[in-house]
Structure formats: structure tokens, C-alpha cells
Amino acid sequence: MRFHVMTLFPDMVSQGLAASITGRALEKQIFDLNVVNIRDYSLDKHRHVDDYPYGGGAGMVMQPGPVYDCYADILKSCKRQPRVIYMTPQGTVFSQKIAEELSKEEELIFLCGHYEGVDDRVLDEIVTDYLSIGDYVLTGGELPAMVMIDSISRLIPGVLNNKESAEYESFQDGLLEYPQYTRPEVYHGKSVPEVLLSGHHANIEKWRHEQSLKRTWERRPDLLSKADLTDQDKKYLEGLKKS
Ligand code: ADE
């Protein structure tokens, strides 16, 4: 998988993804990251990439020329025409399902906007997906692009090691993750749940699954209607609701 990021703040993206698990995977070349500075495609002697909005109003708008030329240059290195994702609060809200779908692509291009936005004509021409990371406004598309690359890349085989494996984590089966504990066995007077010390794997599995159901019901009940629930799960939830 190769991620291309078109941005005015390349260091922010490269340095952010160079840390932790994504950094380790980049070092091992499990996926590739090509961060491109849109400013390098300015034809202006002062390297400007923005201008005043037609019709007036606050802020500046990114001009179509540098964005398009940057995109065209990236395309030269691509086998097929990749999907182009524009980060905007006007987009579809990003989710685990979208991350899974995008993780199957060979290449993805992320376009990070700044100022009051990007000239709509170039967006119309090159963007295939408008995505948001939530109903709030950020100063630019860099953090959303990093969020998406982080969550997509951890689904690529080899990015997580066995211990980090995504298998039992939140959202994988539409439920939140069960609570985790480590040493010490007693902390501030609170003991680790007995079952986790028992070594009885089947009981531990059952307890964890029930905790996932309980957590989801308590914290994100909206997820339960979409989760894959067995008859036994439904019975357990009925019991919870009654108690
Ligand atoms: N750009 C600014 N705010 C954003 C958001 N919430 N999601 C994606 N891109 C953005």
C-alpha cells in the first residue's frame, strides 16, 4: 500500500506518522508514505498557493493550479488512477468500515486543505471521496489524513505484531473492547476480576465477551442495533436491562 499526501505542512504529516507503530511499519517498508508539498507547485515567485475568494468574504482560498499540478505529478508514479480523498467536515464521517474498505486499495491520495478551503473546480476534477473525521472544524486536513492513515495502515498485514493484533479490538465485531488489567493485582484497593487470574480460558473468553456487551450497552448503545448478536448475547443484554 502506498499513501500519497498533498499538503502545505509536509513535516507535520511525515513526523507524525514516523512515530510509534506507523513509524515502525514505515521503517520495515510494510507500507509507503509519499508526502508532497503543494507549495512546490506554485508558479508564483513568492511561492503563494492561495488568493482572495471571488465574491468577497473572510479568509483565503487555495488556488486550483498548484493542487492540480501536484496531483498530476503524483499520478505519473501510479500504476492505476488511485482514489483521491479530500478531508472536509462536509464529507461522509469516517468509520472502521470505511477504513476496512480503503485498506484494500493499492494506493490512496489524500488532499489536505487549508485556509477557507480549496477552489471547488479542482476538487470537482480530482476528488473521488469527501471524508470527515467528525462534526467539528479543524484548521486543516493534515490531522484528519493522519487519523485515516493510522487506522487504515493498522489493517495492513504485518503492521501490527501478534500482540497488537486487531482481532479482538473495539469495533471489529461492532462492539467496544472489554476492560484490560495488568500488574499490580490490587491497586488503590481495587482487585483485578477473579476470573482473569483463574487461567480458565473458556471462562475468560465468556467474561470478556459479556463485558464487551455491557460496555457497549452502557457507553454506545447506538452500536448494538448494528452489531452481530447471538441469541445468547440478546438474553444477556435483556438480563442487564432488567437489573
Ligand atoms: N477539515 C477541517 N475539519 C475537518 C474535519 N472535521 N474532518 C475532516 N477534515 C476537516
Short mmCIF file of C-alpha atoms and ligand atoms in Angstrom, two decimals:
data_model
loop_
_atom_site.label_atom_id
_atom_site.label_comp_id
_atom_site.label_asym_id
_atom_site.label_seq_id
_atom_site.Cartn_x
_atom_site.Cartn_y
_atom_site.Cartn_z
CA MET A 1 0.00 0.00 0.00
CA ARG A 2 1.24 3.46 -0.83
CA PHE A 3 -0.21 6.64 0.71
CA HIS A 4 0.38 9.97 -1.03
CA VAL A 5 -0.36 13.11 0.98
CA MET A 6 -0.71 16.51 -0.71
CA THR A 7 -0.21 19.19 1.93
CA LEU A 8 1.22 22.62 2.76
CA PHE A 9 2.65 21.19 6.01
CA PRO A 10 4.67 18.12 4.97
CA ASP A 11 6.70 17.92 8.20
CA MET A 12 3.57 17.67 10.28
CA VAL A 13 2.47 14.57 8.38
CA SER A 14 5.89 12.90 7.98
CA GLN A 15 6.89 13.47 11.58
CA GLY A 16 3.51 12.47 12.98
CA LEU A 17 3.48 9.16 11.15
CA ALA A 18 7.19 8.50 11.81
CA ALA A 19 6.39 7.75 15.47
CA SER A 20 5.09 4.61 17.14
CA ILE A 21 3.55 1.71 15.19
CA THR A 22 3.19 3.52 11.85
CA GLY A 23 6.84 4.60 12.13
CA ARG A 24 7.99 1.04 12.73
CA ALA A 25 5.95 -0.18 9.72
CA LEU A 26 7.38 2.58 7.52
CA GLU A 27 10.91 1.62 8.54
CA LYS A 28 10.16 -2.01 7.67
CA GLN A 29 8.64 -0.80 4.37
CA ILE A 30 5.36 -2.59 5.06
CA PHE A 31 3.65 0.44 3.56
CA ASP A 32 4.94 3.56 1.81
CA LEU A 33 4.33 7.21 2.55
CA ASN A 34 4.91 9.89 -0.09
CA VAL A 35 4.32 13.36 1.37
CA VAL A 36 4.29 16.13 -1.24
CA ASN A 37 4.40 19.87 -0.60
CA ILE A 38 1.74 21.61 -2.71
CA ARG A 39 3.80 24.82 -2.42
CA ASP A 40 6.46 23.21 -4.64
CA TYR A 41 3.93 23.52 -7.48
CA SER A 42 3.35 27.25 -7.10
CA LEU A 43 4.28 29.24 -10.19
CA ASP A 44 4.35 32.43 -8.13
CA LYS A 45 7.74 33.98 -7.33
CA HIS A 46 6.71 34.24 -3.67
CA ARG A 47 5.50 30.60 -3.71
CA HIS A 48 1.91 31.68 -2.97
CA VAL A 49 -0.73 29.00 -3.32
CA ASP A 50 -3.79 30.94 -2.13
CA ASP A 51 -5.78 34.01 -3.13
CA TYR A 52 -8.84 36.05 -2.12
CA PRO A 53 -12.25 34.46 -2.66
CA TYR A 54 -14.31 35.68 -5.63
CA GLY A 55 -17.42 37.33 -4.26
CA GLY A 56 -15.59 38.51 -1.15
CA GLY A 57 -15.66 37.15 2.37
CA ALA A 58 -13.14 36.19 5.00
CA GLY A 59 -10.03 34.10 4.51
CA MET A 60 -8.10 32.82 1.54
CA VAL A 61 -8.79 30.01 -0.88
CA MET A 62 -6.21 27.54 -2.20
CA GLN A 63 -5.79 28.02 -5.94
CA PRO A 64 -6.56 25.15 -8.32
CA GLY A 65 -3.30 25.26 -10.32
CA PRO A 66 -0.76 24.10 -7.71
CA VAL A 67 -3.17 21.47 -6.37
CA TYR A 68 -3.79 20.04 -9.84
CA ASP A 69 -0.12 20.08 -10.85
CA CYS A 70 0.85 18.36 -7.60
CA TYR A 71 -1.82 15.69 -8.25
CA ALA A 72 -0.70 15.22 -11.88
CA ASP A 73 2.89 14.74 -10.75
CA ILE A 74 1.86 12.09 -8.21
CA LEU A 75 -0.19 10.30 -10.89
CA LYS A 76 2.94 9.86 -13.00
CA SER A 77 4.26 7.39 -10.40
CA CYS A 78 0.97 5.42 -10.09
CA LYS A 79 0.08 2.25 -11.97
CA ARG A 80 -3.66 2.95 -11.83
CA GLN A 81 -5.60 6.10 -11.02
CA PRO A 82 -5.94 5.99 -7.21
CA ARG A 83 -8.89 7.26 -5.20
CA VAL A 84 -8.37 10.86 -4.08
CA ILE A 85 -9.64 11.66 -0.59
CA TYR A 86 -10.38 15.24 0.42
CA MET A 87 -10.66 15.87 4.14
CA THR A 88 -13.59 18.13 4.93
CA PRO A 89 -16.22 18.44 7.66
CA GLN A 90 -18.71 18.33 4.75
CA GLY A 91 -17.75 14.71 3.97
CA THR A 92 -19.08 11.31 4.98
CA VAL A 93 -17.99 10.55 8.55
CA PHE A 94 -15.01 8.17 8.54
CA SER A 95 -15.61 4.80 10.23
CA GLN A 96 -13.98 1.41 10.80
CA LYS A 97 -15.99 0.10 7.84
CA ILE A 98 -14.54 2.79 5.54
CA ALA A 99 -11.04 2.07 6.92
CA GLU A 100 -11.50 -1.61 6.04
CA GLU A 101 -12.68 -0.77 2.53
CA LEU A 102 -9.79 1.66 1.91
CA SER A 103 -7.20 -0.79 3.30
CA LYS A 104 -7.86 -2.98 0.23
CA GLU A 105 -6.66 -0.26 -2.18
CA GLU A 106 -3.14 -0.42 -3.59
CA GLU A 107 -2.66 3.36 -3.47
CA LEU A 108 -4.51 6.32 -1.98
CA ILE A 109 -4.06 10.07 -2.40
CA PHE A 110 -5.01 12.39 0.48
CA LEU A 111 -5.54 16.07 -0.28
CA CYS A 112 -5.25 18.32 2.79
CA GLY A 113 -6.98 21.67 2.51
CA HIS A 114 -6.19 24.84 4.44
CA TYR A 115 -7.40 28.42 4.76
CA GLU A 116 -11.08 28.69 3.83
CA GLY A 117 -10.86 25.72 1.50
CA VAL A 118 -9.75 24.76 -1.98
CA ASP A 119 -11.11 26.14 -5.27
CA ASP A 120 -14.09 23.90 -5.99
CA ARG A 121 -13.20 23.33 -9.66
CA VAL A 122 -10.10 21.31 -8.86
CA LEU A 123 -11.93 19.33 -6.17
CA ASP A 124 -14.61 18.53 -8.75
CA GLU A 125 -11.97 17.35 -11.17
CA ILE A 126 -9.80 15.10 -8.99
CA VAL A 127 -11.58 14.13 -5.73
CA THR A 128 -13.35 10.75 -5.53
CA ASP A 129 -14.17 10.71 -1.78
CA TYR A 130 -15.08 13.53 0.62
CA LEU A 131 -14.43 12.34 4.18
CA SER A 132 -14.79 13.95 7.62
CA ILE A 133 -13.44 12.71 10.95
CA GLY A 134 -16.35 14.15 12.92
CA ASP A 135 -18.71 17.06 13.38
CA TYR A 136 -16.20 19.71 14.42
CA VAL A 137 -13.97 22.06 12.45
CA LEU A 138 -10.16 21.78 12.36
CA THR A 139 -7.65 24.22 10.90
CA GLY A 140 -6.62 21.85 8.12
CA GLY A 141 -6.80 18.38 6.64
CA GLU A 142 -3.44 17.13 7.97
CA LEU A 143 -4.70 15.70 11.27
CA PRO A 144 -7.69 14.00 9.59
CA ALA A 145 -5.36 12.50 6.94
CA MET A 146 -3.07 11.20 9.70
CA VAL A 147 -6.03 9.76 11.60
CA MET A 148 -7.22 7.94 8.48
CA ILE A 149 -3.75 6.69 7.51
CA ASP A 150 -3.20 5.40 11.04
CA SER A 151 -6.45 3.47 11.12
CA ILE A 152 -6.13 2.14 7.54
CA SER A 153 -2.48 1.12 7.91
CA ARG A 154 -3.04 -0.93 11.07
CA LEU A 155 -5.30 -3.18 8.99
CA ILE A 156 -2.47 -3.96 6.54
CA PRO A 157 -0.98 -7.40 7.27
CA GLY A 158 2.33 -7.04 9.12
CA VAL A 159 1.76 -3.55 10.52
CA LEU A 160 0.60 -4.86 13.89
CA ASN A 161 2.54 -7.67 15.53
CA ASN A 162 0.75 -10.66 17.11
CA LYS A 163 0.36 -8.95 20.45
CA GLU A 164 -1.12 -5.85 18.86
CA SER A 165 -3.32 -7.90 16.55
CA ALA A 166 -6.58 -6.22 15.69
CA GLU A 167 -8.60 -9.39 16.18
CA TYR A 168 -10.39 -8.60 19.44
CA GLU A 169 -10.39 -4.84 19.46
CA SER A 170 -13.20 -2.33 19.57
CA PHE A 171 -15.48 -2.23 16.54
CA GLN A 172 -14.10 -5.41 14.96
CA ASP A 173 -17.38 -7.16 15.74
CA GLY A 174 -19.34 -3.95 16.21
CA LEU A 175 -18.79 -3.99 20.00
CA LEU A 176 -16.50 -1.98 22.28
CA GLU A 177 -13.45 -3.66 23.78
CA TYR A 178 -13.65 -5.33 27.21
CA PRO A 179 -11.66 -3.78 30.12
CA GLN A 180 -7.98 -4.70 30.44
CA TYR A 181 -5.84 -5.06 33.59
CA THR A 182 -2.15 -5.58 34.34
CA ARG A 183 0.01 -5.76 37.47
CA PRO A 184 -0.33 -4.98 40.35
CA GLU A 185 -3.13 -7.42 41.24
CA VAL A 186 -4.51 -4.91 43.77
CA TYR A 187 -4.33 -1.17 43.00
CA HIS A 188 -5.77 1.55 45.28
CA GLY A 189 -7.77 -1.20 46.97
CA LYS A 190 -9.26 -2.49 43.72
CA SER A 191 -8.64 -6.11 42.72
CA VAL A 192 -8.36 -7.48 39.22
CA PRO A 193 -11.51 -9.52 38.39
CA GLU A 194 -11.07 -13.04 39.79
CA VAL A 195 -11.84 -14.82 36.52
CA LEU A 196 -8.77 -13.27 34.82
CA LEU A 197 -6.49 -14.94 37.39
CA SER A 198 -8.15 -18.34 37.00
CA GLY A 199 -6.29 -19.48 33.89
CA HIS A 200 -9.60 -20.92 32.65
CA HIS A 201 -9.60 -19.76 29.02
CA ALA A 202 -13.22 -20.52 28.18
CA ASN A 203 -14.48 -18.64 31.25
CA ILE A 204 -12.16 -15.70 30.45
CA GLU A 205 -13.47 -15.54 26.87
CA LYS A 206 -17.07 -15.63 28.08
CA TRP A 207 -16.43 -12.93 30.72
CA ARG A 208 -14.68 -10.68 28.18
CA HIS A 209 -17.44 -11.05 25.63
CA GLU A 210 -20.07 -10.19 28.27
CA GLN A 211 -18.00 -7.17 29.35
CA SER A 212 -17.90 -6.03 25.71
CA LEU A 213 -21.67 -6.30 25.52
CA LYS A 214 -22.08 -4.46 28.85
CA ARG A 215 -19.67 -1.66 27.85
CA THR A 216 -21.34 -1.17 24.52
CA TRP A 217 -24.78 -1.06 26.16
CA GLU A 218 -23.57 1.45 28.78
CA ARG A 219 -21.39 3.70 26.59
CA ARG A 220 -22.50 3.33 22.97
CA PRO A 221 -25.97 1.75 22.93
CA ASP A 222 -26.40 3.07 19.37
CA LEU A 223 -23.87 0.45 18.18
CA LEU A 224 -25.93 -2.52 19.43
CA SER A 225 -28.52 -2.30 16.67
CA LYS A 226 -25.79 -2.82 14.06
CA ALA A 227 -23.74 -5.44 15.98
CA ASP A 228 -23.78 -9.17 15.20
CA LEU A 229 -25.59 -10.53 18.26
CA THR A 230 -26.32 -14.19 19.03
CA ASP A 231 -29.48 -15.28 20.87
CA GLN A 232 -27.31 -15.75 23.96
CA ASP A 233 -25.99 -12.16 23.64
CA LYS A 234 -29.53 -10.84 23.40
CA LYS A 235 -30.52 -12.82 26.51
CA TYR A 236 -27.51 -11.42 28.42
CA LEU A 237 -28.47 -7.85 27.42
CA GLU A 238 -32.10 -8.45 28.45
CA GLY A 239 -30.78 -9.52 31.88
CA LEU A 240 -28.65 -6.36 32.11
CA LYS A 241 -31.55 -4.11 31.25
CA LYS A 242 -33.71 -5.73 33.96
CA SER A 243 -31.06 -5.49 36.69
N1 ADE B 1 -11.03 19.76 7.94
C1 ADE B 1 -11.44 20.60 8.88
N2 ADE B 1 -12.22 19.97 9.77
C2 ADE B 1 -12.30 18.68 9.38
C3 ADE B 1 -12.96 17.52 9.88
N3 ADE B 1 -13.71 17.54 10.97
N4 ADE B 1 -12.80 16.37 9.21
C4 ADE B 1 -12.07 16.33 8.11
N5 ADE B 1 -11.44 17.38 7.58
C5 ADE B 1 -11.54 18.55 8.21
#
